[in-house]
CSV table of C-alpha atoms in Angstrom, one decimal:
chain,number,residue,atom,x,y,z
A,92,UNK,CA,125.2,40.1,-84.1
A,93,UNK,CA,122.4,37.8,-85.2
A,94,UNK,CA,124.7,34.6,-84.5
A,95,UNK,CA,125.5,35.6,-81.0
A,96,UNK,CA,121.6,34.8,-80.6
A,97,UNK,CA,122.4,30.8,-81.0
A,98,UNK,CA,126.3,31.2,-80.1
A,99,UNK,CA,126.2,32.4,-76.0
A,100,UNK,CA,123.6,30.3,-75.7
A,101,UNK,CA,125.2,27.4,-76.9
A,102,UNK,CA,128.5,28.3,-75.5
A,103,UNK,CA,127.0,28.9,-72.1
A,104,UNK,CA,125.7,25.4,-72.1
A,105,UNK,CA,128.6,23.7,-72.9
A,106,UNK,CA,130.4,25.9,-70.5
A,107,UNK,CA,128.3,24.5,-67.4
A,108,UNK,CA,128.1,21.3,-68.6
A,109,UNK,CA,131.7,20.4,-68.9
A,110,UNK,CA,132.0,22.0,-65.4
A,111,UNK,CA,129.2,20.1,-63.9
A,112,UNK,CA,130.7,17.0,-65.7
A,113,UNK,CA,134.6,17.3,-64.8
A,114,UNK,CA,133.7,18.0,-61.2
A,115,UNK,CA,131.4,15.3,-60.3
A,116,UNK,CA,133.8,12.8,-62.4
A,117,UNK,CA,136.6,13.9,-60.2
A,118,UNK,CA,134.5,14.3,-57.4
A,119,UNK,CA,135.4,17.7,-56.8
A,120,UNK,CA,133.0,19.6,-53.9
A,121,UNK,CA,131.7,23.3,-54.8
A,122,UNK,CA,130.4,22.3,-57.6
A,123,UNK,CA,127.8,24.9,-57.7
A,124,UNK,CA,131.0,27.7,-57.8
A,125,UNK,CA,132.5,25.5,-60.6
A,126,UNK,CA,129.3,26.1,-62.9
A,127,UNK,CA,128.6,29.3,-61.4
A,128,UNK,CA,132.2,30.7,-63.0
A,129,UNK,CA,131.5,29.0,-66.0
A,130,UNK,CA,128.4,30.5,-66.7
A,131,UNK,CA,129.1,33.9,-66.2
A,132,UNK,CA,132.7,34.0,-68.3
A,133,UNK,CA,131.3,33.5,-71.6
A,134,UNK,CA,131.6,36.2,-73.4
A,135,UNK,CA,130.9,37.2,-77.6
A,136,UNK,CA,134.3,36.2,-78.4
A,137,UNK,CA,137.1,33.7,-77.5
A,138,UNK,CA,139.5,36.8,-76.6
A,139,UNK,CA,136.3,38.2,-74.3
A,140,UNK,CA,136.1,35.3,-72.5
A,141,UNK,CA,140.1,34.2,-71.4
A,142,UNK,CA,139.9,38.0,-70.5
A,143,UNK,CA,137.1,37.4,-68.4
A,144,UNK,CA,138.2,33.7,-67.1
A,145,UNK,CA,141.6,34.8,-66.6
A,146,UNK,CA,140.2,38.5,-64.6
A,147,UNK,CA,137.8,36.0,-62.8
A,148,UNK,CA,140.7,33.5,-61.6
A,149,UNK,CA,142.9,36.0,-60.4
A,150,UNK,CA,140.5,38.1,-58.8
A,151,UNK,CA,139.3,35.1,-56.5
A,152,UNK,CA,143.0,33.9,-55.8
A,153,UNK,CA,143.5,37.3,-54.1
A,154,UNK,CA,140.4,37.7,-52.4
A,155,UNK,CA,141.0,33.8,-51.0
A,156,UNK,CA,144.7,35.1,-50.0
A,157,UNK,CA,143.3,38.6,-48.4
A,158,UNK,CA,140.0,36.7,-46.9
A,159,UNK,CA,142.2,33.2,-45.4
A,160,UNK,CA,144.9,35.7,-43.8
A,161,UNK,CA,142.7,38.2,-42.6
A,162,UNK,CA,140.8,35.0,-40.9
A,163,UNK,CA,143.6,33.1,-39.1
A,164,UNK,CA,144.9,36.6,-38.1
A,165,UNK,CA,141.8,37.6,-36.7
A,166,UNK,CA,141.9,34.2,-34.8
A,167,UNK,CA,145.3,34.2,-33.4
A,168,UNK,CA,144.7,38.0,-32.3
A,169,UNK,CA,141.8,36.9,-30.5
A,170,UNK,CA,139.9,39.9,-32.3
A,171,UNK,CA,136.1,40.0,-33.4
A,172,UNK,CA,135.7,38.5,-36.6
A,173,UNK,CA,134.3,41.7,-37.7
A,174,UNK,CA,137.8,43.5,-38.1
A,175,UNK,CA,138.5,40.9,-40.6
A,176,UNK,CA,135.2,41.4,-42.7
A,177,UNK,CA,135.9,45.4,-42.4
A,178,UNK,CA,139.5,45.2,-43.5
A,179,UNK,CA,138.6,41.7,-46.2
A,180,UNK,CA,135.9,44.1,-47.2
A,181,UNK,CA,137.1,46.7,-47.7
A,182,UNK,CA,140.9,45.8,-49.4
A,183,UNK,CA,139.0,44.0,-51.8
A,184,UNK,CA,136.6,46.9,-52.6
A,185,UNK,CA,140.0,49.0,-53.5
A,186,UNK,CA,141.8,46.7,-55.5
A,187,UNK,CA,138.1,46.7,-57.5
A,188,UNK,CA,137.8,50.1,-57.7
A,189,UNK,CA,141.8,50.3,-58.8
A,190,UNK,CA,141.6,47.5,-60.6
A,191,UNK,CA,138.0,46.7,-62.1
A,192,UNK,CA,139.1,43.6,-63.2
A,193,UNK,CA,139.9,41.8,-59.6
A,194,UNK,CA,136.4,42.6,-58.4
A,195,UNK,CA,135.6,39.4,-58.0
A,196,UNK,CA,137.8,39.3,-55.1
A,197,UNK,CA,135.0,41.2,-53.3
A,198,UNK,CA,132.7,37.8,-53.5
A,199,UNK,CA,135.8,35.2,-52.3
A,200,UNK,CA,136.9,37.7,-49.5
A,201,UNK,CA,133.1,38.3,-48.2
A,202,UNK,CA,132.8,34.6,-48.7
A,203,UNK,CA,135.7,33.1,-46.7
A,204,UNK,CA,135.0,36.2,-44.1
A,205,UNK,CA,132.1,36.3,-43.4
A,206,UNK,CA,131.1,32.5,-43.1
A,207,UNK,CA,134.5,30.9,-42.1
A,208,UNK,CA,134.4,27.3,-42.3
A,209,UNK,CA,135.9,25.1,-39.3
A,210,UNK,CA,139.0,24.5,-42.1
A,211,UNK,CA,138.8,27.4,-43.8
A,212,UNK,CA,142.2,26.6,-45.8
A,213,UNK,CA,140.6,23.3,-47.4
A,214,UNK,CA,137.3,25.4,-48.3
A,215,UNK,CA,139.5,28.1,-49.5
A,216,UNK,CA,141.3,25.3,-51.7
A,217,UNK,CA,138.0,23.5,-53.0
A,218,UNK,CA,136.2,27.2,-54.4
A,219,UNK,CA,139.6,27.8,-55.7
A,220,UNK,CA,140.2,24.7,-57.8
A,221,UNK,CA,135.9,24.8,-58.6
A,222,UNK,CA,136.3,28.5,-59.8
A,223,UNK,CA,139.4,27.2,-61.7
A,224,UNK,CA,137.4,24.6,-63.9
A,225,UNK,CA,134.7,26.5,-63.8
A,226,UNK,CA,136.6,29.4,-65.6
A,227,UNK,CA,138.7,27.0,-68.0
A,228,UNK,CA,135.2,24.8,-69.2
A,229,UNK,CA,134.2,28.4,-70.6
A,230,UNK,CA,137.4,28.8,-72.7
A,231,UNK,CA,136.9,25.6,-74.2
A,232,UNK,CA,133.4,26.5,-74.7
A,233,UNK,CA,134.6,29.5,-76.3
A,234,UNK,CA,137.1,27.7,-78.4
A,235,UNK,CA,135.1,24.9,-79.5
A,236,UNK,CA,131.3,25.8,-79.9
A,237,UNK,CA,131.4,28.1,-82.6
A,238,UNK,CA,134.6,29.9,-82.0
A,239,UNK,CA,134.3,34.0,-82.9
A,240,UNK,CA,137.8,36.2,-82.9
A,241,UNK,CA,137.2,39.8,-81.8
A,242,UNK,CA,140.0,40.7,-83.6
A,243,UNK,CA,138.5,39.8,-87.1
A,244,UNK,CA,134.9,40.2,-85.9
A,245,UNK,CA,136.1,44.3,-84.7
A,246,UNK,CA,138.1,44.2,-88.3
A,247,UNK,CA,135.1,43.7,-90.1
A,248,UNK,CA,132.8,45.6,-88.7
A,249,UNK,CA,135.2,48.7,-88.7
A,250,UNK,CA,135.3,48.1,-92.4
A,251,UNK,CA,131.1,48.2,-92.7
A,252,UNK,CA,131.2,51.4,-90.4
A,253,UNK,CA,133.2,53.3,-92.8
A,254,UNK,CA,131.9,51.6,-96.1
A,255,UNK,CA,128.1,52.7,-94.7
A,256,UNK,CA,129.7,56.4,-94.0
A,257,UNK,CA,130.9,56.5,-97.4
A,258,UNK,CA,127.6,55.6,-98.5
A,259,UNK,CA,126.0,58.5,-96.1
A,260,UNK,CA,128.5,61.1,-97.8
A,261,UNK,CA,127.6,60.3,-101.6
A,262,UNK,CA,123.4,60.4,-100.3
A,263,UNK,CA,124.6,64.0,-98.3
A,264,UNK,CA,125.9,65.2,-101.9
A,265,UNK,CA,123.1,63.7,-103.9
A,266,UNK,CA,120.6,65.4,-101.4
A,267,UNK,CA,122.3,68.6,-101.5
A,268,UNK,CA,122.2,68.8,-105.2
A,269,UNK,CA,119.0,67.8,-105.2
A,270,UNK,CA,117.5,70.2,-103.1
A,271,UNK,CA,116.0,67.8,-100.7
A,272,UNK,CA,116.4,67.1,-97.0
A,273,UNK,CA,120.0,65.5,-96.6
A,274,UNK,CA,120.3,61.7,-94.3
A,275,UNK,CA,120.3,61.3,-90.7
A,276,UNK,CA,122.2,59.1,-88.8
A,277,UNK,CA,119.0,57.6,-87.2
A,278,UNK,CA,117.7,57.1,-90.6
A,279,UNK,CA,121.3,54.5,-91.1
A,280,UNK,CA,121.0,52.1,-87.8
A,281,UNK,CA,123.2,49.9,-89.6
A,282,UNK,CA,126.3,52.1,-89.1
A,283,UNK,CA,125.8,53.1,-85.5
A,284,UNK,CA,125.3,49.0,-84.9
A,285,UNK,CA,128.4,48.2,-87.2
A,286,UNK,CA,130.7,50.8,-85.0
A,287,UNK,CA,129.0,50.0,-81.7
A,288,UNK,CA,130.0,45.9,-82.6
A,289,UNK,CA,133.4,47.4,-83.9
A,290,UNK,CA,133.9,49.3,-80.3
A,291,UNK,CA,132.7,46.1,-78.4
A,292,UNK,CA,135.1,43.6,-80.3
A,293,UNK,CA,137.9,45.9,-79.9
A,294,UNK,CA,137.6,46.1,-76.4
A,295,UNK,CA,137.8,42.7,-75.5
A,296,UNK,CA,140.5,42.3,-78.1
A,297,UNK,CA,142.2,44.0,-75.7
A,298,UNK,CA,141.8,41.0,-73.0
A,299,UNK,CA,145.3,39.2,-73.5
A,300,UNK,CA,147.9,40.4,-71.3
A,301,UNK,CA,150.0,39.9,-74.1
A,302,UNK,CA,148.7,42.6,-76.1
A,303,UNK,CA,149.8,44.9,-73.9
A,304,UNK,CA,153.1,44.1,-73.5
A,305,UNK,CA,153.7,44.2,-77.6
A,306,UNK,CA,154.7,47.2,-79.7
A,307,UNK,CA,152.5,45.8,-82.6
A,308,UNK,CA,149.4,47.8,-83.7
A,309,UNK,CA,146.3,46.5,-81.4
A,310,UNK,CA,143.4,46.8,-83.0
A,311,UNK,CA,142.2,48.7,-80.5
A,312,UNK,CA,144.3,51.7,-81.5
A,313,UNK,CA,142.9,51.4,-85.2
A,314,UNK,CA,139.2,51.4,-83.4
A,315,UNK,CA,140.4,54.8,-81.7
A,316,UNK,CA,142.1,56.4,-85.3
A,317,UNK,CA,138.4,55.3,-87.1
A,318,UNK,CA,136.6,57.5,-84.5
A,319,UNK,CA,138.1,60.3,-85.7
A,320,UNK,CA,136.5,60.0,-88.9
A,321,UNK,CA,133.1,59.0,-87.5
A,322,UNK,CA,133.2,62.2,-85.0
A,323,UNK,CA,132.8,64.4,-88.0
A,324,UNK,CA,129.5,62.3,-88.7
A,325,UNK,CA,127.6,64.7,-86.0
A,326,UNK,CA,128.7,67.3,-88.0
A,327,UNK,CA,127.7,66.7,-91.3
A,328,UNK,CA,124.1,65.7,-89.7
A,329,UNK,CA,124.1,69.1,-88.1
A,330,UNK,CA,125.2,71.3,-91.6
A,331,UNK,CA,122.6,69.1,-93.1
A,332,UNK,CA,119.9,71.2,-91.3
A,333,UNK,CA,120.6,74.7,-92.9
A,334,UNK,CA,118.5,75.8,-95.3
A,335,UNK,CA,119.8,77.1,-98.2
A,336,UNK,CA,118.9,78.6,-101.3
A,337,UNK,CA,117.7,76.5,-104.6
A,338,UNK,CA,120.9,78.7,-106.2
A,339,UNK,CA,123.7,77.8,-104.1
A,340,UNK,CA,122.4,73.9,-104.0
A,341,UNK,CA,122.2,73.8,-107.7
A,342,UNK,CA,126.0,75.3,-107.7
A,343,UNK,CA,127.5,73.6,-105.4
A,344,UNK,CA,125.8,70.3,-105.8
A,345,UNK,CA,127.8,68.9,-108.9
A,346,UNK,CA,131.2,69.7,-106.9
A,347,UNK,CA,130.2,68.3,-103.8
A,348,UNK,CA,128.7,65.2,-106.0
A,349,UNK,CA,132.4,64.9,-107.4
A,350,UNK,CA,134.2,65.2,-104.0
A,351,UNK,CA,131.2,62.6,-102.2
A,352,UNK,CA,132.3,60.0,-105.2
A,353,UNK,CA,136.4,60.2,-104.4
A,354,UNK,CA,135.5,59.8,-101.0
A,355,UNK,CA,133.5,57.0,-101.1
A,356,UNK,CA,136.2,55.1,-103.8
A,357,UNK,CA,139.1,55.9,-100.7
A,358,UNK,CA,137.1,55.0,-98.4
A,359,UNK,CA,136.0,51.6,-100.0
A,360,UNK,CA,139.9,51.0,-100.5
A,361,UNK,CA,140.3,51.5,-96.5
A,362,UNK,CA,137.2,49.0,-95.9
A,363,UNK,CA,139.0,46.3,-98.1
A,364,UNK,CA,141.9,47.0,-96.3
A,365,UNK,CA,140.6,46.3,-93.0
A,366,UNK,CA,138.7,43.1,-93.7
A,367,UNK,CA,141.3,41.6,-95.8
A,368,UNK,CA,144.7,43.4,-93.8
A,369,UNK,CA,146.1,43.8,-97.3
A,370,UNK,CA,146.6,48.1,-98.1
A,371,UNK,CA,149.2,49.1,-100.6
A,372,UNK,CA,148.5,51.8,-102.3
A,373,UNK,CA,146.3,55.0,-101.6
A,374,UNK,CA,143.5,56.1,-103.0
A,375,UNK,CA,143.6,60.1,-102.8
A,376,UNK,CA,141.1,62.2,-103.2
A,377,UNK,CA,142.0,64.0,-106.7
A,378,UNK,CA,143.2,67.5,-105.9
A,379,UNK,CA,141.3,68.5,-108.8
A,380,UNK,CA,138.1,67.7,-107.3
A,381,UNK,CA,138.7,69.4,-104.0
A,382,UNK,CA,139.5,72.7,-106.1
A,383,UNK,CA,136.2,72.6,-108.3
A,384,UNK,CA,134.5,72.6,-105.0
A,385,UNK,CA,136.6,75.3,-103.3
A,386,UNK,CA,136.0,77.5,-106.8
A,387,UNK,CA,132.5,76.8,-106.6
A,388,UNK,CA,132.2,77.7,-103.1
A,389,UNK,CA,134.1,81.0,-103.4
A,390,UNK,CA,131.5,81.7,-107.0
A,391,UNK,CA,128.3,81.3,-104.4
A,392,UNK,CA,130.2,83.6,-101.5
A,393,UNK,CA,130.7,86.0,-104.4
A,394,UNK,CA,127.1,85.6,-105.9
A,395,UNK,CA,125.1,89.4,-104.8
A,396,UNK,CA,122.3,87.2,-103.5
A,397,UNK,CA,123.9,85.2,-101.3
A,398,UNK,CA,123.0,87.0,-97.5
A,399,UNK,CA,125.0,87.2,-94.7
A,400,UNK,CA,123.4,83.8,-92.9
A,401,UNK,CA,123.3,81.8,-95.9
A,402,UNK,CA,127.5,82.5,-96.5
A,403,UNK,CA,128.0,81.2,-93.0
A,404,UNK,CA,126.4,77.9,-93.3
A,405,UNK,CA,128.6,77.7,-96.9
A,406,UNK,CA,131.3,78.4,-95.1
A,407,UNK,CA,130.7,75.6,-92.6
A,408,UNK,CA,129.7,73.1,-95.4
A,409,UNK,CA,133.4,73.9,-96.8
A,410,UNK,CA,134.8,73.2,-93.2
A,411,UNK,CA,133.1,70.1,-92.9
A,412,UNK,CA,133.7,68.6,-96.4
A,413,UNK,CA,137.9,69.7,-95.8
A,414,UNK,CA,137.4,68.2,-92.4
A,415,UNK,CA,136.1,65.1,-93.8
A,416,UNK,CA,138.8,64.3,-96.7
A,417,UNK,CA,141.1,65.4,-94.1
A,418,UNK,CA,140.4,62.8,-91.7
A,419,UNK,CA,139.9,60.1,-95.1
A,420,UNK,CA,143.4,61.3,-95.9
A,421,UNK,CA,145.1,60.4,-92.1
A,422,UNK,CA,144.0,57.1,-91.9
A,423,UNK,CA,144.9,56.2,-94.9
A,424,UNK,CA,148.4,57.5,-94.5
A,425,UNK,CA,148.4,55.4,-91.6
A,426,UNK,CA,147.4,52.4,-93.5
A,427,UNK,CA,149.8,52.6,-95.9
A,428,UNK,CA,152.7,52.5,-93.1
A,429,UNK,CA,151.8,48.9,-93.3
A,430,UNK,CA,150.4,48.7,-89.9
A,431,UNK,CA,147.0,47.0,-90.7
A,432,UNK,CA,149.3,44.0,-91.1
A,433,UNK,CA,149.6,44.1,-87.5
A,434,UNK,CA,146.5,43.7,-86.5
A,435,UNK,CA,146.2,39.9,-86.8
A,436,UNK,CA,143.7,37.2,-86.2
């Protein structure tokens, strides 16, 4: 996240410039709505930015269609212009609120509407062809000044989400045994920036057109299977605030210690097999070490000392931890199927 300090900057500039440059060399009017466009289509990744130039272009030809017909109609009807800004208006504020994407047709439409000029087809033409270039120079920006992929870039940051949750689940266990207080999520910033990068990337991964009309894995859907693993990280935090006795920690800790370990070792297999798209084989959770810590959970439920409350919050702590390798277990599984190969760069 640290480079996108130097990169929209950068891109931004070469954006406007090679606007500002193409138009006056071809001596192309509107320039200000040529570098306009290309200032505001940049975004973090190549794929963020065609989404955005492409949304952009698109929305403005049909606000220019709905605004210059809406205009001559007005004038051949001999009606107030303010029909045609009511219906311009108001067509475009639909096809926004249907259709986030076209609302830029909301600023041609008001535009060409509101302010007709005496040849309103020709100014219609010019900000067409200006938010054109203007909307290209950012792809090039994008593709040429330090070029980022949200596919990859959401890849790898899906893998350091899960590697730092693995890492959380062995400092839970080590906690537990120890009898101390057990991690936070606010105490690990790094994981809730790593998935919130991950959810960011995968979104505008999402930009092409193309991506939706393909039956290969986007990498959006992998974004949506890894959230089912990180929605049981509320509730680890939450089990990590019952207070148990020195007893039950000291007897459960070494199986939980055991099951925190495979965990983490599965989990770092998924991480490599995100970042480098190459999965397989799977690496399960031994059985064996799920059944020490079942044994050693029914032991403490059967201990005379063990009250009412405190067998609750065991029983949730077995929840959670089956819960957990659970969801380990189902992406992996879906791994191995040999989709992560389809999630390319």
């Amino acid at each position: 996240m640290a480079e996108d300090l130097f990169r929209l900057p950068l891109q931004t500039i070469a954006a406007v410039l090679m606007a500002f440059v193409w138009m006056r060399w071809h001596d192309m009017r509107e320039i200000a709505w040529g570098a306009f466009s290309a200032l505001f289509v940049v975004r973090a990744s190549v794929e963020g930015t065609v989404g955005e130039a492409s949304a952009r272009v698109l929305g403005a030809l049909l606000g220019v269609v709905l605004g210059v017909s809406l205009v001559l109609a007005a004038d051949v009807a001999g009606a107030s212009p303010l029909w045609s800004i009511v219906a311009g208006v108001g067509g475009a504020a639909y096809l926004s609120i249907r259709w986030p994407m076209l609302s830029y047709s909301l600023v041609t439409v008001t535009i060409l509407t509101v302010t007709p000029d005496g040849d309103i087809l020709g100014g219609a033409l010019n900000k067409t062809l200006a938010i054109a270039v203007g909307s290209a120079s950012g792809i090039l920006a994008a593709l040429a000044v330090l070029p980022l992929s949200a596919r990859r870039s959401a890849r790898q940051n899906l893998a350091a989400s899960i590697d730092a949750y693995g890492d959380m689940l062995v400092d839970w266990a080590a906690a537990f045994n120890e009898g101390r207080q057990r991690p936070r999520l606010h105490d690990r910033p790094i994981m809730e920036r790593a998935r919130w990068r991950a959810r960011d990337m995968a979104t505008q991964a999402c930009a092409f057109p193309l991506d939706r009309l393909t039956s290969r894995l986007s990498v959006y859907q992998l974004h949506e299977r890894i959230e089912g693993l990180w929605r049981t990280a509320p509730i680890m935090e939450r089990a990590g605030s019952f207070v148990l006795s020195e007893r039950t920690c000291h007897d459960l800790g070494p199986a939980l210690h055991a099951v925190a370990a495979a965990l983490k070792q599965q989990i770092g297999c998924l991480a490599s097999a995100l970042g480098n798209e190459e999965f397989t084989q799977s690496c399960r959770v031994p059985d064996a070490a799920m059944q020490a810590l079942d044994d050693a959970i029914e032991a403490a439920l059967r201990c005379p000392d063990c009250d009412a409350t405190e067998r609750q919050a065991i029983g949730v702590i077995r929840w959670i931890w089956q819960e957990v390798a659970r969801e380990v277990e189902d992406l992996a599984g879906y791994l191995l199927e040999g989709r992560v190969g389809a999630v390319t760069a």
